[in-house]
Amino acid sequence: MKPKVLVTREVFDEVLEYLSQYFDVTSNQSDIPMNPETLATKLSDKLGAIITLSDRIDEAFLARCPDLKAVCNIAVGYNNIDLEACTKAKVMATNTPGVLDDTTGDFTWALILATARRLTEAETYLRKGQWDGWKLKQFLGMDVHHATLGIFGLGRIGQVVARRAIGFEMKVIYHDVRRAAPEIEQACRASFVNKDELLGQADIVTIHVPYSSATHHLVGKEELKRMKPTSILINASRGGIVDDTALIEALRKGTIAGAGLDVFENEPKLNPGFLELKNVALAPHIASSSKATRLKMAMLAAQNLVAALTGEKPPNLLNPF
Ligand code: DGY
């Protein structure tokens, strides 16, 4: 008999075919979100699960799934998983680093350009039939070329974003908890600055750090005040790193000029304040969503699960085993 596993959300057929070689697979192909009770019930007789960032795995949850040996996130971020609780319950946890860096970096640029050049605002105007002809001062935006890009977090994705900035002939500054190695700084043509310098100097501030208690509201009211009134803020990392209420207030008052956002506090609920603003470009957490990359992410999660349940060390194991 093959071990039973659960895939909590819809995945590609290739992924199911691969998993089925090893496991008796139940998959939520109708993609109906499951509340924690339903999920725990479905997992009560399973050895492993492919999960996504909306599945919260904590101590109380694990207590209801005594047979569980592995949870494999289809995401590089894993703030939905309590690693300590997993280790205590002898459950392996994995993520999907590396395969989404370029795609997420590309999308960060989509947000930068859309926000700086007011693309979503202009498209809305056009769709509403309001365009009555070319005007010299219509939708005046901000130039991205030769501007200063400030990157919070020069990890894998931050580096991709920095390297793309070379084409726009930008000055790149960054801040991180640790300064990057000289060869990384050189490849990215990025200079290390402190947090206040980054906020005060950048025309575009973009965030590429993981969510944790240390990065919760990394950008809030005070930080927004330190940014230039002409600057824009980009977030394609995690909701909660920016204080959304403070950001809405700053965008309303003109403390900063605009924001491009792919992630939000309390996703998928959106603070309604964002919808009243013209100076935001909004996306529903799709920065890694190219077909090729989402397939790679799901496949990597599946490979992690196969390794975990066949006595191998999963390639992306997050907790000690
Ligand atoms: C990740 O991999 O953490 C992304 O946010 C998922 O889209």
mmCIF file of C-alpha atoms and ligand atoms in Angstrom:
data_model
loop_
_atom_site.group_PDB
_atom_site.id
_atom_site.type_symbol
_atom_site.label_atom_id
_atom_site.label_comp_id
_atom_site.label_asym_id
_atom_site.label_seq_id
_atom_site.Cartn_x
_atom_site.Cartn_y
_atom_site.Cartn_z
ATOM 1 C CA MET A 1 0.000 0.000 0.000
ATOM 2 C CA LYS A 2 1.298 3.439 -0.919
ATOM 3 C CA PRO A 3 1.514 6.123 1.806
ATOM 4 C CA LYS A 4 -1.375 8.594 1.767
ATOM 5 C CA VAL A 5 -0.653 12.265 1.068
ATOM 6 C CA LEU A 6 -2.771 15.380 0.587
ATOM 7 C CA VAL A 7 -2.278 18.268 -1.838
ATOM 8 C CA THR A 8 -4.216 21.120 -0.238
ATOM 9 C CA ARG A 9 -4.793 23.236 -3.379
ATOM 10 C CA GLU A 10 -5.029 22.681 -7.127
ATOM 11 C CA VAL A 11 -1.727 21.762 -8.810
ATOM 12 C CA PHE A 12 -0.587 20.891 -12.338
ATOM 13 C CA ASP A 13 -1.328 17.395 -13.715
ATOM 14 C CA GLU A 14 2.418 16.713 -14.104
ATOM 15 C CA VAL A 15 2.840 17.181 -10.357
ATOM 16 C CA LEU A 16 0.004 14.770 -9.552
ATOM 17 C CA GLU A 17 1.399 12.200 -11.992
ATOM 18 C CA TYR A 18 4.819 12.423 -10.334
ATOM 19 C CA LEU A 19 3.378 12.154 -6.806
ATOM 20 C CA SER A 20 1.142 9.240 -7.800
ATOM 21 C CA GLN A 21 4.208 7.125 -8.608
ATOM 22 C CA TYR A 22 4.987 7.108 -4.881
ATOM 23 C CA PHE A 23 1.797 7.915 -3.017
ATOM 24 C CA ASP A 24 -1.930 7.458 -2.735
ATOM 25 C CA VAL A 25 -2.715 11.106 -3.534
ATOM 26 C CA THR A 26 -5.772 13.128 -2.580
ATOM 27 C CA SER A 27 -5.733 16.545 -4.234
ATOM 28 C CA ASN A 28 -8.030 19.503 -3.851
ATOM 29 C CA GLN A 29 -8.246 19.995 -7.627
ATOM 30 C CA SER A 30 -11.461 21.991 -7.269
ATOM 31 C CA ASP A 31 -9.258 24.460 -5.355
ATOM 32 C CA ILE A 32 -11.792 25.202 -2.630
ATOM 33 C CA PRO A 33 -9.939 26.808 0.313
ATOM 34 C CA MET A 34 -10.151 24.610 3.417
ATOM 35 C CA ASN A 35 -10.513 25.992 6.935
ATOM 36 C CA PRO A 36 -8.105 24.576 9.562
ATOM 37 C CA GLU A 37 -10.744 22.102 10.860
ATOM 38 C CA THR A 38 -11.423 20.608 7.435
ATOM 39 C CA LEU A 39 -7.730 20.510 6.647
ATOM 40 C CA ALA A 40 -6.894 18.770 9.934
ATOM 41 C CA THR A 41 -9.656 16.216 9.332
ATOM 42 C CA LYS A 42 -8.391 15.519 5.810
ATOM 43 C CA LEU A 43 -4.831 15.179 7.100
ATOM 44 C CA SER A 44 -5.648 12.942 10.056
ATOM 45 C CA ASP A 45 -4.733 9.770 8.120
ATOM 46 C CA LYS A 46 -2.039 11.270 5.848
ATOM 47 C CA LEU A 47 1.744 11.005 6.139
ATOM 48 C CA GLY A 48 2.506 14.126 4.163
ATOM 49 C CA ALA A 49 1.076 17.252 2.597
ATOM 50 C CA ILE A 50 1.841 19.688 -0.164
ATOM 51 C CA ILE A 51 0.652 22.984 1.295
ATOM 52 C CA THR A 52 0.493 26.653 0.313
ATOM 53 C CA LEU A 53 1.004 29.895 2.172
ATOM 54 C CA SER A 54 -2.644 30.095 3.232
ATOM 55 C CA ASP A 55 -2.326 26.836 5.223
ATOM 56 C CA ARG A 56 -1.287 27.695 8.785
ATOM 57 C CA ILE A 57 0.714 24.869 10.382
ATOM 58 C CA ASP A 58 1.168 25.372 14.126
ATOM 59 C CA GLU A 59 1.280 23.354 17.337
ATOM 60 C CA ALA A 60 -2.483 23.063 17.777
ATOM 61 C CA PHE A 61 -2.905 22.023 14.165
ATOM 62 C CA LEU A 62 -0.128 19.422 14.311
ATOM 63 C CA ALA A 63 -1.662 17.901 17.441
ATOM 64 C CA ARG A 64 -4.653 16.945 15.282
ATOM 65 C CA CYS A 65 -2.518 15.210 12.635
ATOM 66 C CA PRO A 66 -0.596 12.521 14.543
ATOM 67 C CA ASP A 67 0.561 10.576 11.450
ATOM 68 C CA LEU A 68 1.976 13.591 9.639
ATOM 69 C CA LYS A 69 5.682 13.382 8.795
ATOM 70 C CA ALA A 70 6.181 16.201 6.282
ATOM 71 C CA VAL A 71 4.652 19.496 5.146
ATOM 72 C CA CYS A 72 6.023 20.850 1.875
ATOM 73 C CA ASN A 73 5.219 24.476 1.121
ATOM 74 C CA ILE A 74 4.791 25.629 -2.479
ATOM 75 C CA ALA A 75 6.513 28.941 -1.661
ATOM 76 C CA VAL A 76 9.908 30.207 -0.671
ATOM 77 C CA GLY A 77 8.376 32.170 2.222
ATOM 78 C CA TYR A 78 7.354 29.940 5.120
ATOM 79 C CA ASN A 79 5.911 32.280 7.737
ATOM 80 C CA ASN A 80 2.751 30.125 7.613
ATOM 81 C CA ILE A 81 4.710 27.281 9.253
ATOM 82 C CA ASP A 82 5.770 27.215 12.913
ATOM 83 C CA LEU A 83 9.117 25.471 12.460
ATOM 84 C CA GLU A 84 9.664 24.903 16.170
ATOM 85 C CA ALA A 85 6.292 23.206 16.480
ATOM 86 C CA CYS A 86 7.112 21.037 13.444
ATOM 87 C CA THR A 87 10.443 19.996 14.940
ATOM 88 C CA LYS A 88 8.766 19.141 18.262
ATOM 89 C CA ALA A 89 6.145 17.068 16.447
ATOM 90 C CA LYS A 90 8.850 15.420 14.290
ATOM 91 C CA VAL A 91 7.357 16.849 11.121
ATOM 92 C CA MET A 92 9.730 17.885 8.332
ATOM 93 C CA ALA A 93 9.020 21.270 6.750
ATOM 94 C CA THR A 94 10.297 22.387 3.356
ATOM 95 C CA ASN A 95 10.055 25.399 1.015
ATOM 96 C CA THR A 96 10.913 26.172 -2.641
ATOM 97 C CA PRO A 97 13.888 28.556 -2.804
ATOM 98 C CA GLY A 98 15.747 29.502 -5.969
ATOM 99 C CA VAL A 99 13.226 28.591 -8.662
ATOM 100 C CA LEU A 100 11.207 31.812 -8.449
ATOM 101 C CA ASP A 101 13.887 34.484 -8.107
ATOM 102 C CA ASP A 102 13.957 35.691 -11.720
ATOM 103 C CA THR A 103 10.187 35.631 -12.142
ATOM 104 C CA THR A 104 9.599 37.526 -8.896
ATOM 105 C CA GLY A 105 12.355 39.984 -9.829
ATOM 106 C CA ASP A 106 10.712 40.549 -13.230
ATOM 107 C CA PHE A 107 7.359 41.240 -11.603
ATOM 108 C CA THR A 108 8.939 43.670 -9.167
ATOM 109 C CA TRP A 109 9.996 45.617 -12.240
ATOM 110 C CA ALA A 110 6.455 45.446 -13.588
ATOM 111 C CA LEU A 111 5.290 47.081 -10.345
ATOM 112 C CA ILE A 112 8.081 49.670 -10.405
ATOM 113 C CA LEU A 113 7.287 50.730 -13.963
ATOM 114 C CA ALA A 114 3.512 50.590 -13.537
ATOM 115 C CA THR A 115 3.695 52.731 -10.389
ATOM 116 C CA ALA A 116 6.283 55.238 -11.593
ATOM 117 C CA ARG A 117 4.526 55.720 -14.950
ATOM 118 C CA ARG A 118 0.972 55.565 -13.494
ATOM 119 C CA LEU A 119 0.004 52.738 -15.817
ATOM 120 C CA THR A 120 -2.959 51.287 -13.901
ATOM 121 C CA GLU A 121 -4.394 54.754 -13.261
ATOM 122 C CA ALA A 122 -4.084 55.639 -16.958
ATOM 123 C CA GLU A 123 -5.634 52.345 -18.052
ATOM 124 C CA THR A 124 -8.600 52.828 -15.725
ATOM 125 C CA TYR A 125 -9.127 56.302 -17.217
ATOM 126 C CA LEU A 126 -9.024 54.858 -20.715
ATOM 127 C CA ARG A 127 -11.389 51.983 -19.918
ATOM 128 C CA LYS A 128 -13.877 54.434 -18.409
ATOM 129 C CA GLY A 129 -14.020 56.263 -21.773
ATOM 130 C CA GLN A 130 -12.596 59.441 -20.274
ATOM 131 C CA TRP A 131 -9.812 60.016 -22.823
ATOM 132 C CA ASP A 132 -10.600 62.988 -25.029
ATOM 133 C CA GLY A 133 -7.206 63.489 -26.629
ATOM 134 C CA TRP A 134 -3.445 63.940 -26.159
ATOM 135 C CA LYS A 135 -2.429 66.498 -23.555
ATOM 136 C CA LEU A 136 1.064 67.684 -22.724
ATOM 137 C CA LYS A 137 0.580 67.306 -18.983
ATOM 138 C CA GLN A 138 -1.393 64.079 -19.016
ATOM 139 C CA PHE A 139 -0.417 61.431 -16.457
ATOM 140 C CA LEU A 140 2.969 62.957 -15.787
ATOM 141 C CA GLY A 141 4.982 60.239 -14.117
ATOM 142 C CA MET A 142 8.402 59.758 -12.671
ATOM 143 C CA ASP A 143 11.467 58.669 -14.658
ATOM 144 C CA VAL A 144 12.873 55.321 -13.638
ATOM 145 C CA HIS A 145 16.073 55.609 -15.663
ATOM 146 C CA HIS A 146 18.921 57.227 -13.711
ATOM 147 C CA ALA A 147 16.833 57.267 -10.521
ATOM 148 C CA THR A 148 18.063 55.851 -7.187
ATOM 149 C CA LEU A 149 16.764 52.390 -6.336
ATOM 150 C CA GLY A 150 16.775 51.448 -2.628
ATOM 151 C CA ILE A 151 16.529 47.718 -1.919
ATOM 152 C CA PHE A 152 15.639 46.316 1.495
ATOM 153 C CA GLY A 153 17.149 42.818 1.474
ATOM 154 C CA LEU A 154 19.879 41.893 -1.004
ATOM 155 C CA GLY A 155 19.081 38.169 -0.953
ATOM 156 C CA ARG A 156 18.427 36.138 -4.076
ATOM 157 C CA ILE A 157 15.401 38.152 -5.251
ATOM 158 C CA GLY A 158 16.856 41.511 -4.196
ATOM 159 C CA GLN A 159 19.948 40.717 -6.268
ATOM 160 C CA VAL A 160 17.847 39.942 -9.350
ATOM 161 C CA VAL A 161 16.053 43.274 -8.958
ATOM 162 C CA ALA A 162 19.388 45.090 -8.558
ATOM 163 C CA ARG A 163 20.919 43.468 -11.648
ATOM 164 C CA ARG A 164 17.892 44.463 -13.750
ATOM 165 C CA ALA A 165 18.478 48.083 -12.616
ATOM 166 C CA ILE A 166 21.784 48.185 -14.501
ATOM 167 C CA GLY A 167 19.804 48.422 -17.748
ATOM 168 C CA PHE A 168 18.046 51.511 -16.429
ATOM 169 C CA GLU A 169 21.401 53.080 -15.507
ATOM 170 C CA MET A 170 20.267 53.574 -11.932
ATOM 171 C CA LYS A 171 22.135 54.187 -8.729
ATOM 172 C CA VAL A 172 21.451 51.182 -6.477
ATOM 173 C CA ILE A 173 21.675 51.303 -2.697
ATOM 174 C CA TYR A 174 20.618 48.560 -0.304
ATOM 175 C CA HIS A 175 20.165 47.752 3.348
ATOM 176 C CA ASP A 176 20.183 44.315 4.947
ATOM 177 C CA VAL A 177 20.818 42.803 8.381
ATOM 178 C CA ARG A 178 24.201 41.698 7.030
ATOM 179 C CA ARG A 179 26.293 43.417 4.389
ATOM 180 C CA ALA A 180 26.575 41.318 1.202
ATOM 181 C CA ALA A 181 29.889 39.866 0.013
ATOM 182 C CA PRO A 182 31.972 42.250 -2.139
ATOM 183 C CA GLU A 183 31.452 40.122 -5.276
ATOM 184 C CA ILE A 184 27.663 40.330 -4.842
ATOM 185 C CA GLU A 185 27.807 44.104 -4.334
ATOM 186 C CA GLN A 186 29.941 44.363 -7.447
ATOM 187 C CA ALA A 187 27.682 42.167 -9.604
ATOM 188 C CA CYS A 188 24.670 44.202 -8.457
ATOM 189 C CA ARG A 189 26.553 47.517 -8.535
ATOM 190 C CA ALA A 190 24.910 48.139 -5.165
ATOM 191 C CA SER A 191 26.210 50.161 -2.196
ATOM 192 C CA PHE A 192 25.390 49.322 1.400
ATOM 193 C CA VAL A 193 23.662 52.107 3.395
ATOM 194 C CA ASN A 194 21.843 52.240 6.713
ATOM 195 C CA LYS A 195 18.052 52.123 6.887
ATOM 196 C CA ASP A 196 17.596 55.886 7.243
ATOM 197 C CA GLU A 197 19.949 56.646 4.364
ATOM 198 C CA LEU A 198 18.044 54.229 2.164
ATOM 199 C CA LEU A 199 14.694 55.789 3.043
ATOM 200 C CA GLY A 200 15.978 59.324 2.604
ATOM 201 C CA GLN A 201 17.885 58.846 -0.649
ATOM 202 C CA ALA A 202 15.873 56.356 -2.716
ATOM 203 C CA ASP A 203 13.413 57.427 -5.411
ATOM 204 C CA ILE A 204 12.112 53.855 -5.422
ATOM 205 C CA VAL A 205 12.131 51.741 -2.262
ATOM 206 C CA THR A 206 11.585 48.030 -2.905
ATOM 207 C CA ILE A 207 11.272 45.332 -0.235
ATOM 208 C CA HIS A 208 12.763 41.836 -0.528
ATOM 209 C CA VAL A 209 13.021 40.481 3.010
ATOM 210 C CA PRO A 210 11.213 37.498 4.562
ATOM 211 C CA TYR A 211 8.372 38.136 7.000
ATOM 212 C CA SER A 212 9.156 37.541 10.677
ATOM 213 C CA SER A 213 8.574 39.294 13.988
ATOM 214 C CA ALA A 214 11.769 41.261 13.211
ATOM 215 C CA THR A 215 10.454 42.536 9.870
ATOM 216 C CA HIS A 216 6.820 43.103 10.944
ATOM 217 C CA HIS A 217 6.008 46.709 9.951
ATOM 218 C CA LEU A 218 9.579 47.297 8.797
ATOM 219 C CA VAL A 219 7.998 50.153 6.863
ATOM 220 C CA GLY A 220 5.441 52.047 8.946
ATOM 221 C CA LYS A 221 4.445 55.641 9.651
ATOM 222 C CA GLU A 222 7.917 56.825 10.722
ATOM 223 C CA GLU A 223 9.722 55.166 7.805
ATOM 224 C CA LEU A 224 7.224 56.564 5.297
ATOM 225 C CA LYS A 225 7.830 60.038 6.713
ATOM 226 C CA ARG A 226 11.540 59.634 6.034
ATOM 227 C CA MET A 227 10.963 58.836 2.359
ATOM 228 C CA LYS A 228 11.017 61.589 -0.277
ATOM 229 C CA PRO A 229 7.551 62.969 -1.158
ATOM 230 C CA THR A 230 8.347 62.160 -4.795
ATOM 231 C CA SER A 231 9.317 58.534 -4.051
ATOM 232 C CA ILE A 232 7.417 55.285 -4.505
ATOM 233 C CA LEU A 233 7.271 52.114 -2.404
ATOM 234 C CA ILE A 234 7.191 48.614 -3.915
ATOM 235 C CA ASN A 235 6.343 45.429 -2.004
ATOM 236 C CA ALA A 236 6.364 41.978 -3.617
ATOM 237 C CA SER A 237 7.636 40.139 -0.531
ATOM 238 C CA ARG A 238 5.016 39.562 2.218
ATOM 239 C CA GLY A 239 2.059 41.349 3.687
ATOM 240 C CA GLY A 240 2.754 42.650 7.193
ATOM 241 C CA ILE A 241 6.229 43.953 6.361
ATOM 242 C CA VAL A 242 4.512 47.216 5.440
ATOM 243 C CA ASP A 243 1.947 48.751 7.792
ATOM 244 C CA ASP A 244 -0.938 49.021 5.299
ATOM 245 C CA THR A 245 -2.926 51.518 7.376
ATOM 246 C CA ALA A 246 0.077 53.834 7.635
ATOM 247 C CA LEU A 247 0.768 53.411 3.917
ATOM 248 C CA ILE A 248 -2.790 54.322 2.930
ATOM 249 C CA GLU A 249 -2.557 57.430 5.097
ATOM 250 C CA ALA A 250 0.807 58.360 3.534
ATOM 251 C CA LEU A 251 -0.552 57.876 0.009
ATOM 252 C CA ARG A 252 -3.632 59.967 0.832
ATOM 253 C CA LYS A 253 -1.609 62.817 2.303
ATOM 254 C CA GLY A 254 1.123 62.760 -0.349
ATOM 255 C CA THR A 255 3.824 61.800 2.139
ATOM 256 C CA ILE A 256 5.066 59.584 -0.717
ATOM 257 C CA ALA A 257 4.014 59.665 -4.376
ATOM 258 C CA GLY A 258 2.838 56.106 -4.960
ATOM 259 C CA ALA A 259 3.037 52.402 -4.194
ATOM 260 C CA GLY A 260 3.123 49.165 -6.173
ATOM 261 C CA LEU A 261 1.881 46.226 -4.122
ATOM 262 C CA ASP A 262 1.563 42.500 -4.717
ATOM 263 C CA VAL A 263 1.110 41.545 -1.059
ATOM 264 C CA PHE A 264 -1.099 42.805 1.762
ATOM 265 C CA GLU A 265 -1.812 42.438 5.452
ATOM 266 C CA ASN A 266 -4.569 39.857 6.062
ATOM 267 C CA GLU A 267 -4.581 38.521 2.488
ATOM 268 C CA PRO A 268 -6.811 37.894 0.636
ATOM 269 C CA LYS A 269 -8.763 40.635 2.413
ATOM 270 C CA LEU A 270 -7.738 44.005 1.092
ATOM 271 C CA ASN A 271 -7.830 47.166 3.178
ATOM 272 C CA PRO A 272 -10.607 49.061 1.318
ATOM 273 C CA GLY A 273 -8.546 52.257 1.633
ATOM 274 C CA PHE A 274 -6.324 51.027 -1.199
ATOM 275 C CA LEU A 275 -9.245 50.904 -3.624
ATOM 276 C CA GLU A 276 -10.002 54.592 -3.127
ATOM 277 C CA LEU A 277 -6.483 55.615 -4.110
ATOM 278 C CA LYS A 278 -5.314 56.396 -7.632
ATOM 279 C CA ASN A 279 -1.596 56.358 -6.837
ATOM 280 C CA VAL A 280 -1.311 52.598 -6.270
ATOM 281 C CA ALA A 281 -0.734 49.676 -8.622
ATOM 282 C CA LEU A 282 -2.265 46.563 -7.055
ATOM 283 C CA ALA A 283 -1.826 42.862 -7.813
ATOM 284 C CA PRO A 284 -3.166 39.719 -6.069
ATOM 285 C CA HIS A 285 0.090 38.069 -4.904
ATOM 286 C CA ILE A 286 1.183 36.926 -8.376
ATOM 287 C CA ALA A 287 4.858 37.948 -8.481
ATOM 288 C CA SER A 288 6.020 34.338 -8.945
ATOM 289 C CA SER A 289 3.148 33.441 -11.227
ATOM 290 C CA SER A 290 4.566 32.562 -14.614
ATOM 291 C CA LYS A 291 3.433 29.138 -15.805
ATOM 292 C CA ALA A 292 6.988 27.807 -15.923
ATOM 293 C CA THR A 293 7.865 29.041 -12.448
ATOM 294 C CA ARG A 294 4.695 27.947 -10.677
ATOM 295 C CA LEU A 295 5.226 24.480 -12.209
ATOM 296 C CA LYS A 296 8.814 24.434 -10.956
ATOM 297 C CA MET A 297 7.675 25.504 -7.481
ATOM 298 C CA ALA A 298 5.025 22.792 -7.270
ATOM 299 C CA MET A 299 7.426 20.155 -8.647
ATOM 300 C CA LEU A 300 10.095 21.125 -6.128
ATOM 301 C CA ALA A 301 7.573 20.836 -3.297
ATOM 302 C CA ALA A 302 6.629 17.377 -4.644
ATOM 303 C CA GLN A 303 10.297 16.327 -4.813
ATOM 304 C CA ASN A 304 10.732 17.469 -1.230
ATOM 305 C CA LEU A 305 7.756 15.348 -0.178
ATOM 306 C CA VAL A 306 9.013 12.269 -2.034
ATOM 307 C CA ALA A 307 12.442 12.621 -0.401
ATOM 308 C CA ALA A 308 10.924 13.163 3.063
ATOM 309 C CA LEU A 309 8.760 10.042 2.880
ATOM 310 C CA THR A 310 11.290 7.739 1.201
ATOM 311 C CA GLY A 311 14.062 8.127 3.771
ATOM 312 C CA GLU A 312 16.067 10.800 1.898
ATOM 313 C CA LYS A 313 16.901 14.270 3.165
ATOM 314 C CA PRO A 314 14.557 16.702 1.367
ATOM 315 C CA PRO A 315 16.598 19.186 -0.707
ATOM 316 C CA ASN A 316 14.926 22.155 0.969
ATOM 317 C CA LEU A 317 14.502 20.955 4.554
ATOM 318 C CA LEU A 318 13.925 23.933 6.883
ATOM 319 C CA ASN A 319 14.078 22.362 10.324
ATOM 320 C CA PRO A 320 16.735 20.151 11.992
ATOM 321 C CA PHE A 321 16.335 16.377 11.533
HETATM 322 C C1 DGY B 1 6.631 32.707 -2.111
HETATM 323 O O1 DGY B 1 7.205 31.811 -2.745
HETATM 324 O O2 DGY B 1 6.876 32.934 -0.933
HETATM 325 C C2 DGY B 1 5.623 33.497 -2.859
HETATM 326 O O3 DGY B 1 5.131 34.538 -2.110
HETATM 327 C C3 DGY B 1 4.517 32.576 -3.322
HETATM 328 O O4 DGY B 1 3.883 33.198 -4.371
#
